Amino acid sequence: MRVLLKNALLMCDVRSEPKVSDLLVEDGKIAGIGNFTEGANDEVHDMSGKLIMPGFVNAHTHAAMTLMRGSAEDMRLQEWLLTKIFPIEEKLTPEDVYYGTMVAQLEMARKGVVAYVDMYFHCDAVAQAVLDFGMKALITRGLTDHDGDNGRLKQNIEYFERWNGKEGLISIGFGPHAPYSCSLSYIDRIARVALELDAPITMHLFESSKENYSLKEIMKTKLRECKVIFAHCVHIPEKDIELLSSENFFVAHNPTSNLKLGNGVAPLQKMIEKNVQVCLGTDGAASNNTLDVWYEMRLASLLQKASDPRNISIQQALIMAIEQGAKAVGLTPGRIEVGADADLIVIDLNKPWYVPLDRIKNHIVHSGNSLDVFATMIKGRWVYYDGEYPTIDAKYVFEKCEEAIGRLIGTTS
């Protein structure tokens, strides 16, 4: 069946201006942009008063941590991890992770996210949740060797063999957790496996001031040859920023989580000036507490404008939230063009904060919010539409999550 979206204000990519157009979707792809006559069997939607644009990308999260939302507040990173998060995570079952991931996807789809990067465990459950919902995800198993590898890397390889490329929705990468939880030799070992499999890597880097190795030491490993999404980079020494300007490196900037855990403000403007490819992440809901990339986009911009209002232009904010995220994840095009996967969001412009309409890109960054998302489409399939989730029984997911939370949090608080 063809899906015909009529009379929309269409922004095909973050570098172009919106224009009124119809959009034709067929077999999960953008089939046409222009003016179209309705076919007898077309699914037709009048999108008058609405903006269609590429969806947001969440370049760093731990999706199933929705189960811990609000359970560990007002703490620094290490206390937060050691006294609250790790004890809960030890009790998580695959079913817990499945429903925690599912509720994260419900939230992200509602807020205009079409793809995300996940670092967690029980990745079979994560992958199944991705397929059942119809989201796109780069899934990585969190890897540490502070207590020995315990088969984690082997498990990650098995996830790759089972799930990579499934239905065009899933990519499997590798997730060395951080320089404080992985030895240099282990990081090198993971990188060699990733290179052999042509798989990406994601890793926390300089989230806090406590790291075991310098970036120069890390770059002596094979990691320097991999495609890597480095999350946070709050405390990266200024002299080392240039080391991240490689074409195969990305920084996932997580401003809310960085602030909430008292880690500070990342040197975003300096990274951009040194040609580092920056995208946006939310981190997990236990440290944010939402999975709202739209909000992260505005906050990232405003934090840098505190010192100079010329920092982080409207265009740069949108590039981070959409284009660079799409490039980092590699599953979604980050643009609307014929032949590309139909990964898009619909924004309801019938709000006071979008007046005047001739400045729509400015309003997206500094006036609008994620609750203005009317619909989210991934690979030509509606995953959220006007208050409904066509692929999932949201009420049942909420009930299963509440059951899990009662068991997990009730015994740790």
Tab-separated table of C-alpha atoms in Angstrom:
chain	number	residue	atom	x	y	z
A	1	MET	CA	0.000	0.000	0.000
A	2	ARG	CA	1.113	3.525	-0.784
A	3	VAL	CA	0.953	6.184	1.922
A	4	LEU	CA	0.257	9.667	0.581
A	5	LEU	CA	0.914	12.652	2.840
A	6	LYS	CA	-0.828	15.673	1.312
A	7	ASN	CA	-0.297	19.432	1.703
A	8	ALA	CA	2.567	19.246	4.189
A	9	LEU	CA	5.217	21.819	4.901
A	10	LEU	CA	8.198	19.634	4.024
A	11	MET	CA	11.769	20.097	5.253
A	12	CYS	CA	13.798	17.450	3.434
A	13	ASP	CA	16.986	18.013	5.418
A	14	VAL	CA	18.305	20.369	8.065
A	15	ARG	CA	20.184	22.481	5.522
A	16	SER	CA	17.158	23.277	3.328
A	17	GLU	CA	14.152	25.525	3.881
A	18	PRO	CA	10.664	24.025	4.247
A	19	LYS	CA	8.285	24.123	1.280
A	20	VAL	CA	4.700	22.967	0.720
A	21	SER	CA	4.621	19.550	-0.935
A	22	ASP	CA	3.052	16.113	-0.980
A	23	LEU	CA	5.099	13.106	0.046
A	24	LEU	CA	4.599	9.592	-1.287
A	25	VAL	CA	5.779	6.551	0.688
A	26	GLU	CA	5.803	3.023	-0.719
A	27	ASP	CA	7.403	-0.210	0.518
A	28	GLY	CA	9.083	1.600	3.380
A	29	LYS	CA	10.813	4.114	1.099
A	30	ILE	CA	10.263	7.670	-0.038
A	31	ALA	CA	8.723	7.119	-3.480
A	32	GLY	CA	8.059	10.699	-4.521
A	33	ILE	CA	8.140	14.379	-3.551
A	34	GLY	CA	5.828	16.825	-5.342
A	35	ASN	CA	2.122	16.921	-6.212
A	36	PHE	CA	0.267	13.613	-6.398
A	37	THR	CA	-3.268	12.467	-7.174
A	38	GLU	CA	-4.777	10.008	-4.743
A	39	GLY	CA	-4.868	6.392	-5.887
A	40	ALA	CA	-7.851	4.158	-5.149
A	41	ASN	CA	-5.949	2.102	-2.587
A	42	ASP	CA	-3.753	4.825	-1.122
A	43	GLU	CA	-3.660	5.537	2.601
A	44	VAL	CA	-4.096	9.313	2.493
A	45	HIS	CA	-3.338	11.801	5.268
A	46	ASP	CA	-4.028	15.524	5.000
A	47	MET	CA	-1.004	17.169	6.593
A	48	SER	CA	-2.164	20.768	6.247
A	49	GLY	CA	-0.736	22.852	9.097
A	50	LYS	CA	1.941	20.280	9.779
A	51	LEU	CA	5.681	20.078	9.163
A	52	ILE	CA	7.291	16.851	7.957
A	53	MET	CA	11.014	16.549	8.647
A	54	PRO	CA	13.661	13.865	9.300
A	55	GLY	CA	13.444	12.303	12.746
A	56	PHE	CA	15.803	12.877	15.647
A	57	VAL	CA	18.564	10.420	16.578
A	58	ASN	CA	19.454	9.563	20.172
A	59	ALA	CA	23.170	8.786	19.879
A	60	HIS	CA	23.652	7.591	23.456
A	61	THR	CA	21.277	5.932	25.870
A	62	HIS	CA	20.710	2.897	28.055
A	63	ALA	CA	17.107	2.269	27.084
A	64	ALA	CA	16.033	-0.223	29.751
A	65	MET	CA	17.091	2.180	32.499
A	66	THR	CA	13.607	3.658	32.182
A	67	LEU	CA	12.883	1.135	34.949
A	68	MET	CA	15.131	3.191	37.266
A	69	ARG	CA	13.737	6.603	36.369
A	70	GLY	CA	13.559	8.760	39.496
A	71	SER	CA	15.055	6.080	41.745
A	72	ALA	CA	18.477	7.665	42.294
A	73	GLU	CA	18.474	11.430	42.627
A	74	ASP	CA	20.872	14.130	43.863
A	75	MET	CA	24.046	12.017	43.664
A	76	ARG	CA	27.440	12.233	42.008
A	77	LEU	CA	28.278	9.728	39.283
A	78	GLN	CA	30.274	7.147	41.267
A	79	GLU	CA	27.890	7.178	44.249
A	80	TRP	CA	24.943	6.975	41.845
A	81	LEU	CA	26.453	3.949	40.075
A	82	LEU	CA	27.784	2.053	43.073
A	83	THR	CA	24.984	2.535	45.606
A	84	LYS	CA	21.908	2.623	43.379
A	85	ILE	CA	22.288	1.608	39.742
A	86	PHE	CA	24.613	-1.404	39.900
A	87	PRO	CA	22.645	-3.126	42.712
A	88	ILE	CA	19.429	-2.805	40.687
A	89	GLU	CA	21.068	-3.941	37.448
A	90	GLU	CA	22.323	-7.138	39.086
A	91	LYS	CA	18.682	-8.200	39.468
A	92	LEU	CA	17.482	-7.382	35.955
A	93	THR	CA	16.086	-10.279	33.936
A	94	PRO	CA	15.836	-10.417	30.131
A	95	GLU	CA	12.093	-9.776	30.479
A	96	ASP	CA	12.786	-6.667	32.557
A	97	VAL	CA	15.163	-5.379	29.901
A	98	TYR	CA	12.648	-6.146	27.139
A	99	TYR	CA	9.879	-4.085	28.729
A	100	GLY	CA	12.242	-1.365	29.944
A	101	THR	CA	13.494	-1.017	26.374
A	102	MET	CA	9.964	-1.078	25.024
A	103	VAL	CA	8.780	1.779	27.251
A	104	ALA	CA	11.884	3.738	26.229
A	105	GLN	CA	10.904	3.277	22.595
A	106	LEU	CA	7.355	4.401	23.327
A	107	GLU	CA	8.766	7.584	24.821
A	108	MET	CA	11.295	8.178	22.060
A	109	ALA	CA	8.772	7.622	19.268
A	110	ARG	CA	6.364	10.016	20.999
A	111	LYS	CA	9.160	12.595	21.040
A	112	GLY	CA	10.253	12.221	17.434
A	113	VAL	CA	13.225	9.842	17.692
A	114	VAL	CA	13.599	7.349	14.832
A	115	ALA	CA	16.901	5.680	15.810
A	116	TYR	CA	19.067	5.318	18.890
A	117	VAL	CA	22.327	3.897	20.231
A	118	ASP	CA	21.990	1.552	23.184
A	119	MET	CA	24.662	0.216	25.532
A	120	TYR	CA	23.357	-2.392	27.932
A	121	PHE	CA	23.115	-6.151	28.433
A	122	HIS	CA	20.568	-8.927	27.798
A	123	CYS	CA	20.865	-7.695	24.217
A	124	ASP	CA	18.689	-10.486	22.803
A	125	ALA	CA	15.834	-8.879	24.724
A	126	VAL	CA	16.805	-5.407	23.484
A	127	ALA	CA	16.928	-6.580	19.872
A	128	GLN	CA	13.576	-8.342	20.131
A	129	ALA	CA	12.018	-5.181	21.563
A	130	VAL	CA	13.431	-3.189	18.644
A	131	LEU	CA	11.945	-5.583	16.082
A	132	ASP	CA	8.584	-5.826	17.850
A	133	PHE	CA	8.247	-2.048	18.042
A	134	GLY	CA	9.738	-1.155	14.645
A	135	MET	CA	12.375	1.291	15.921
A	136	LYS	CA	15.943	1.463	14.580
A	137	ALA	CA	18.827	0.845	16.963
A	138	LEU	CA	22.572	0.372	17.133
A	139	ILE	CA	22.784	-2.108	20.007
A	140	THR	CA	25.978	-2.701	21.974
A	141	ARG	CA	26.712	-4.946	24.916
A	142	GLY	CA	28.402	-3.043	27.737
A	143	LEU	CA	31.857	-4.599	28.182
A	144	THR	CA	34.112	-4.414	31.244
A	145	ASP	CA	37.085	-6.397	32.508
A	146	HIS	CA	37.630	-4.936	35.978
A	147	ASP	CA	36.456	-8.331	37.305
A	148	GLY	CA	37.579	-10.284	34.248
A	149	ASP	CA	35.753	-10.470	30.931
A	150	ASN	CA	33.527	-13.368	32.091
A	151	GLY	CA	32.562	-14.172	28.511
A	152	ARG	CA	31.114	-10.722	27.789
A	153	LEU	CA	33.014	-10.159	24.535
A	154	LYS	CA	32.120	-13.633	23.257
A	155	GLN	CA	28.501	-12.860	24.087
A	156	ASN	CA	28.695	-9.576	22.138
A	157	ILE	CA	30.057	-11.470	19.105
A	158	GLU	CA	27.144	-13.910	19.351
A	159	TYR	CA	24.702	-10.983	19.438
A	160	PHE	CA	26.351	-9.688	16.268
A	161	GLU	CA	25.951	-13.047	14.528
A	162	ARG	CA	22.286	-13.337	15.540
A	163	TRP	CA	20.972	-9.832	15.056
A	164	ASN	CA	23.155	-7.597	12.892
A	165	GLY	CA	21.220	-6.256	9.909
A	166	LYS	CA	17.872	-7.784	10.934
A	167	GLU	CA	15.003	-6.248	8.942
A	168	GLY	CA	17.127	-3.163	8.274
A	169	LEU	CA	16.363	-2.027	11.825
A	170	ILE	CA	19.279	-3.360	13.866
A	171	SER	CA	23.012	-2.839	13.842
A	172	ILE	CA	25.162	-4.579	16.451
A	173	GLY	CA	28.283	-2.873	17.755
A	174	PHE	CA	30.606	-3.258	20.717
A	175	GLY	CA	30.482	-1.301	23.970
A	176	PRO	CA	33.684	-1.058	26.009
A	177	HIS	CA	32.148	0.739	28.957
A	178	ALA	CA	34.752	3.340	29.911
A	179	PRO	CA	38.472	3.829	30.576
A	180	TYR	CA	37.795	3.388	34.294
A	181	SER	CA	36.192	-0.049	33.789
A	182	CYS	CA	38.246	-1.420	30.872
A	183	SER	CA	41.986	-2.040	30.668
A	184	LEU	CA	43.874	-0.746	27.635
A	185	SER	CA	44.586	-4.310	26.533
A	186	TYR	CA	40.862	-5.109	26.705
A	187	ILE	CA	39.952	-1.992	24.702
A	188	ASP	CA	42.509	-3.071	22.099
A	189	ARG	CA	41.089	-6.603	22.002
A	190	ILE	CA	37.539	-5.315	21.521
A	191	ALA	CA	38.689	-2.940	18.786
A	192	ARG	CA	40.400	-5.752	16.873
A	193	VAL	CA	37.204	-7.804	16.925
A	194	ALA	CA	35.138	-4.796	15.816
A	195	LEU	CA	37.516	-4.133	12.924
A	196	GLU	CA	37.325	-7.759	11.816
A	197	LEU	CA	33.512	-7.627	11.816
A	198	ASP	CA	33.305	-4.064	10.441
A	199	ALA	CA	31.239	-3.128	13.490
A	200	PRO	CA	31.040	0.236	15.288
A	201	ILE	CA	31.994	0.917	18.892
A	202	THR	CA	30.521	3.187	21.526
A	203	MET	CA	32.284	4.076	24.778
A	204	HIS	CA	31.954	6.538	27.653
A	205	LEU	CA	34.900	8.932	27.627
A	206	PHE	CA	35.776	11.704	30.112
A	207	GLU	CA	32.267	11.685	31.580
A	208	SER	CA	33.814	12.710	34.883
A	209	SER	CA	37.282	13.847	35.878
A	210	LYS	CA	38.188	10.319	37.018
A	211	GLU	CA	39.698	8.383	34.095
A	212	ASN	CA	42.468	5.790	34.210
A	213	TYR	CA	44.126	6.639	30.896
A	214	SER	CA	44.819	9.642	28.724
A	215	LEU	CA	43.263	9.865	25.286
A	216	LYS	CA	46.725	9.541	23.755
A	217	GLU	CA	47.173	6.215	25.542
A	218	ILE	CA	43.771	5.030	24.322
A	219	MET	CA	44.663	6.037	20.771
A	220	LYS	CA	47.658	3.697	20.850
A	221	THR	CA	45.169	0.824	20.742
A	222	LYS	CA	43.356	-0.347	17.608
A	223	LEU	CA	40.423	1.810	18.698
A	224	ARG	CA	41.974	4.597	16.626
A	225	GLU	CA	41.028	2.661	13.458
A	226	CYS	CA	37.412	1.937	14.432
A	227	LYS	CA	34.200	3.843	13.912
A	228	VAL	CA	33.561	5.087	17.462
A	229	ILE	CA	30.847	7.094	19.190
A	230	PHE	CA	32.422	8.585	22.320
A	231	ALA	CA	29.758	9.524	24.868
A	232	HIS	CA	30.081	12.656	27.044
A	233	CYS	CA	33.676	14.008	26.684
A	234	VAL	CA	32.966	16.581	29.396
A	235	HIS	CA	36.455	16.613	30.884
A	236	ILE	CA	38.517	16.077	27.756
A	237	PRO	CA	41.733	18.157	27.934
A	238	GLU	CA	41.586	20.972	25.402
A	239	LYS	CA	44.877	19.860	23.852
A	240	ASP	CA	43.332	16.447	23.079
A	241	ILE	CA	40.126	17.608	21.387
A	242	GLU	CA	41.784	17.535	17.980
A	243	LEU	CA	42.429	13.807	18.407
A	244	LEU	CA	38.665	13.298	18.060
A	245	SER	CA	38.401	15.122	14.723
A	246	SER	CA	38.861	11.919	12.701
A	247	GLU	CA	36.203	11.117	10.088
A	248	ASN	CA	35.381	7.863	11.901
A	249	PHE	CA	34.906	9.435	15.347
A	250	PHE	CA	31.759	11.003	16.810
A	251	VAL	CA	31.029	12.591	20.176
A	252	ALA	CA	27.571	12.011	21.649
A	253	HIS	CA	26.884	15.105	23.752
A	254	ASN	CA	24.531	14.508	26.715
A	255	PRO	CA	24.013	17.920	28.348
A	256	THR	CA	21.173	17.086	30.755
A	257	SER	CA	22.805	13.998	32.228
A	258	ASN	CA	26.144	15.789	32.496
A	259	LEU	CA	24.501	18.568	34.504
A	260	LYS	CA	22.306	16.345	36.654
A	261	LEU	CA	25.189	14.149	37.824
A	262	GLY	CA	27.341	17.187	38.547
A	263	ASN	CA	29.862	16.382	35.831
A	264	GLY	CA	29.803	19.820	34.237
A	265	VAL	CA	29.428	21.227	30.737
A	266	ALA	CA	31.272	19.685	27.803
A	267	PRO	CA	33.414	22.028	25.634
A	268	LEU	CA	30.977	21.698	22.749
A	269	GLN	CA	31.861	24.896	20.914
A	270	LYS	CA	35.567	24.055	21.014
A	271	MET	CA	34.856	20.586	19.665
A	272	ILE	CA	32.868	21.993	16.761
A	273	GLU	CA	35.564	24.577	16.027
A	274	LYS	CA	38.071	21.711	15.801
A	275	ASN	CA	35.815	19.809	13.365
A	276	VAL	CA	34.727	17.102	15.780
A	277	GLN	CA	31.516	15.424	14.600
A	278	VAL	CA	29.052	15.989	17.444
A	279	CYS	CA	25.660	14.349	17.811
A	280	LEU	CA	23.233	14.327	20.740
A	281	GLY	CA	22.237	11.760	23.338
A	282	THR	CA	20.031	11.636	26.388
A	283	ASP	CA	21.910	9.013	28.410
A	284	GLY	CA	19.584	6.717	30.360
A	285	ALA	CA	16.341	7.804	31.992
A	286	ALA	CA	17.896	7.132	35.408
A	287	SER	CA	20.148	10.161	34.961
A	288	ASN	CA	18.177	12.511	32.716
A	289	ASN	CA	15.200	11.669	33.399
A	290	THR	CA	13.637	11.832	29.936
A	291	LEU	CA	14.635	10.540	26.498
A	292	ASP	CA	13.986	13.824	24.729
A	293	VAL	CA	16.530	14.691	22.025
A	294	TRP	CA	14.570	17.827	21.088
A	295	TYR	CA	15.139	19.165	24.613
A	296	GLU	CA	18.829	18.177	24.492
A	297	MET	CA	19.178	20.149	21.251
A	298	ARG	CA	17.935	23.357	22.839
A	299	LEU	CA	19.879	22.864	26.067
A	300	ALA	CA	23.100	22.120	24.180
A	301	SER	CA	22.701	25.367	22.277
A	302	LEU	CA	21.820	27.528	25.282
A	303	LEU	CA	24.657	26.253	27.472
A	304	GLN	CA	27.183	27.373	24.866
A	305	LYS	CA	25.427	30.700	24.277
A	306	ALA	CA	25.932	31.572	27.943
A	307	SER	CA	29.457	32.733	27.068
A	308	ASP	CA	28.807	33.957	23.513
A	309	PRO	CA	25.398	34.197	21.784
A	310	ARG	CA	27.051	33.436	18.451
A	311	ASN	CA	27.878	29.898	19.584
A	312	ILE	CA	25.825	26.990	18.193
A	313	SER	CA	23.735	28.369	15.370
A	314	ILE	CA	20.229	27.159	14.564
A	315	GLN	CA	21.652	25.073	11.732
A	316	GLN	CA	24.374	23.572	13.893
A	317	ALA	CA	21.846	22.553	16.543
A	318	LEU	CA	19.733	20.755	13.938
A	319	ILE	CA	22.804	19.135	12.382
A	320	MET	CA	23.758	17.643	15.752
A	321	ALA	CA	20.239	16.411	16.512
A	322	ILE	CA	19.551	14.847	13.127
A	323	GLU	CA	22.264	14.767	10.464
A	324	GLN	CA	25.298	13.846	12.575
A	325	GLY	CA	23.275	11.401	14.632
A	326	ALA	CA	22.137	9.642	11.469
A	327	LYS	CA	25.716	9.487	10.217
A	328	ALA	CA	26.923	8.076	13.537
A	329	VAL	CA	24.258	5.377	13.797
A	330	GLY	CA	24.319	4.498	10.102
A	331	LEU	CA	20.779	3.075	9.979
A	332	THR	CA	18.696	6.111	9.102
A	333	PRO	CA	19.296	8.597	6.268
A	334	GLY	CA	18.820	11.831	8.234
A	335	ARG	CA	17.091	13.317	5.206
A	336	ILE	CA	13.957	12.890	3.130
A	337	GLU	CA	14.813	11.947	-0.443
A	338	VAL	CA	13.493	9.549	-3.065
A	339	GLY	CA	14.823	6.048	-2.476
A	340	ALA	CA	15.690	6.606	1.191
A	341	ASP	CA	13.982	4.852	4.084
A	342	ALA	CA	10.875	6.770	5.127
A	343	ASP	CA	12.099	7.752	8.599
A	344	LEU	CA	10.284	10.976	9.409
A	345	ILE	CA	8.311	12.906	11.964
A	346	VAL	CA	5.247	15.122	11.663
A	347	ILE	CA	5.099	18.301	13.754
A	348	ASP	CA	1.792	20.027	14.546
A	349	LEU	CA	2.397	23.704	13.769
A	350	ASN	CA	-0.992	24.870	15.017
A	351	LYS	CA	0.530	26.282	18.190
A	352	PRO	CA	1.126	29.904	19.232
A	353	TRP	CA	4.867	29.315	19.557
A	354	TYR	CA	5.233	28.632	15.818
A	355	VAL	CA	4.015	32.104	14.801
A	356	PRO	CA	5.344	33.514	12.493
A	357	LEU	CA	5.722	30.432	10.295
A	358	ASP	CA	8.385	31.968	8.052
A	359	ARG	CA	10.979	31.336	10.803
A	360	ILE	CA	10.143	27.691	11.326
A	361	LYS	CA	13.701	26.357	11.776
A	362	ASN	CA	14.364	28.940	14.481
A	363	HIS	CA	11.158	27.905	16.215
A	364	ILE	CA	12.025	24.203	16.101
A	365	VAL	CA	15.224	24.840	18.047
A	366	HIS	CA	14.122	27.559	20.457
A	367	SER	CA	10.295	27.583	20.665
A	368	GLY	CA	8.835	24.174	19.969
A	369	ASN	CA	9.009	21.029	22.040
A	370	SER	CA	8.775	17.287	21.603
A	371	LEU	CA	5.107	17.144	22.588
A	372	ASP	CA	4.382	18.933	19.301
A	373	VAL	CA	5.205	15.650	17.516
A	374	PHE	CA	1.997	14.470	15.861
A	375	ALA	CA	3.393	11.308	14.287
A	376	THR	CA	6.573	9.288	13.835
A	377	MET	CA	7.209	6.996	10.876
A	378	ILE	CA	10.082	4.508	10.612
A	379	LYS	CA	10.709	2.597	7.379
A	380	GLY	CA	7.304	3.657	6.124
A	381	ARG	CA	5.460	2.382	9.189
A	382	TRP	CA	3.699	4.566	11.733
A	383	VAL	CA	5.070	3.797	15.210
A	384	TYR	CA	3.310	6.783	16.767
A	385	TYR	CA	0.295	8.623	15.356
A	386	ASP	CA	-1.822	11.243	17.127
A	387	GLY	CA	-1.725	9.710	20.590
A	388	GLU	CA	-1.710	6.086	19.458
A	389	TYR	CA	1.021	3.444	19.095
A	390	PRO	CA	-0.065	1.248	16.155
A	391	THR	CA	2.562	-1.475	16.677
A	392	ILE	CA	2.381	-2.015	20.446
A	393	ASP	CA	-0.123	-2.271	23.312
A	394	ALA	CA	1.308	0.601	25.358
A	395	LYS	CA	-0.948	-0.019	28.378
A	396	TYR	CA	0.293	-3.595	28.681
A	397	VAL	CA	3.925	-2.419	28.463
A	398	PHE	CA	3.318	0.103	31.242
A	399	GLU	CA	1.787	-2.613	33.453
A	400	LYS	CA	4.731	-4.965	32.900
A	401	CYS	CA	7.178	-2.193	33.730
A	402	GLU	CA	5.368	-1.342	36.956
A	403	GLU	CA	5.525	-5.016	37.965
A	404	ALA	CA	9.274	-5.090	37.347
A	405	ILE	CA	9.859	-1.796	39.158
A	406	GLY	CA	7.987	-3.033	42.232
A	407	ARG	CA	10.292	-6.042	42.446
A	408	LEU	CA	13.553	-4.265	41.578
A	409	ILE	CA	13.287	-0.948	43.365
A	410	GLY	CA	11.246	-2.164	46.312
A	411	THR	CA	14.141	-4.283	47.546
A	412	THR	CA	16.875	-1.671	47.084
A	413	SER	CA	15.404	1.547	48.514
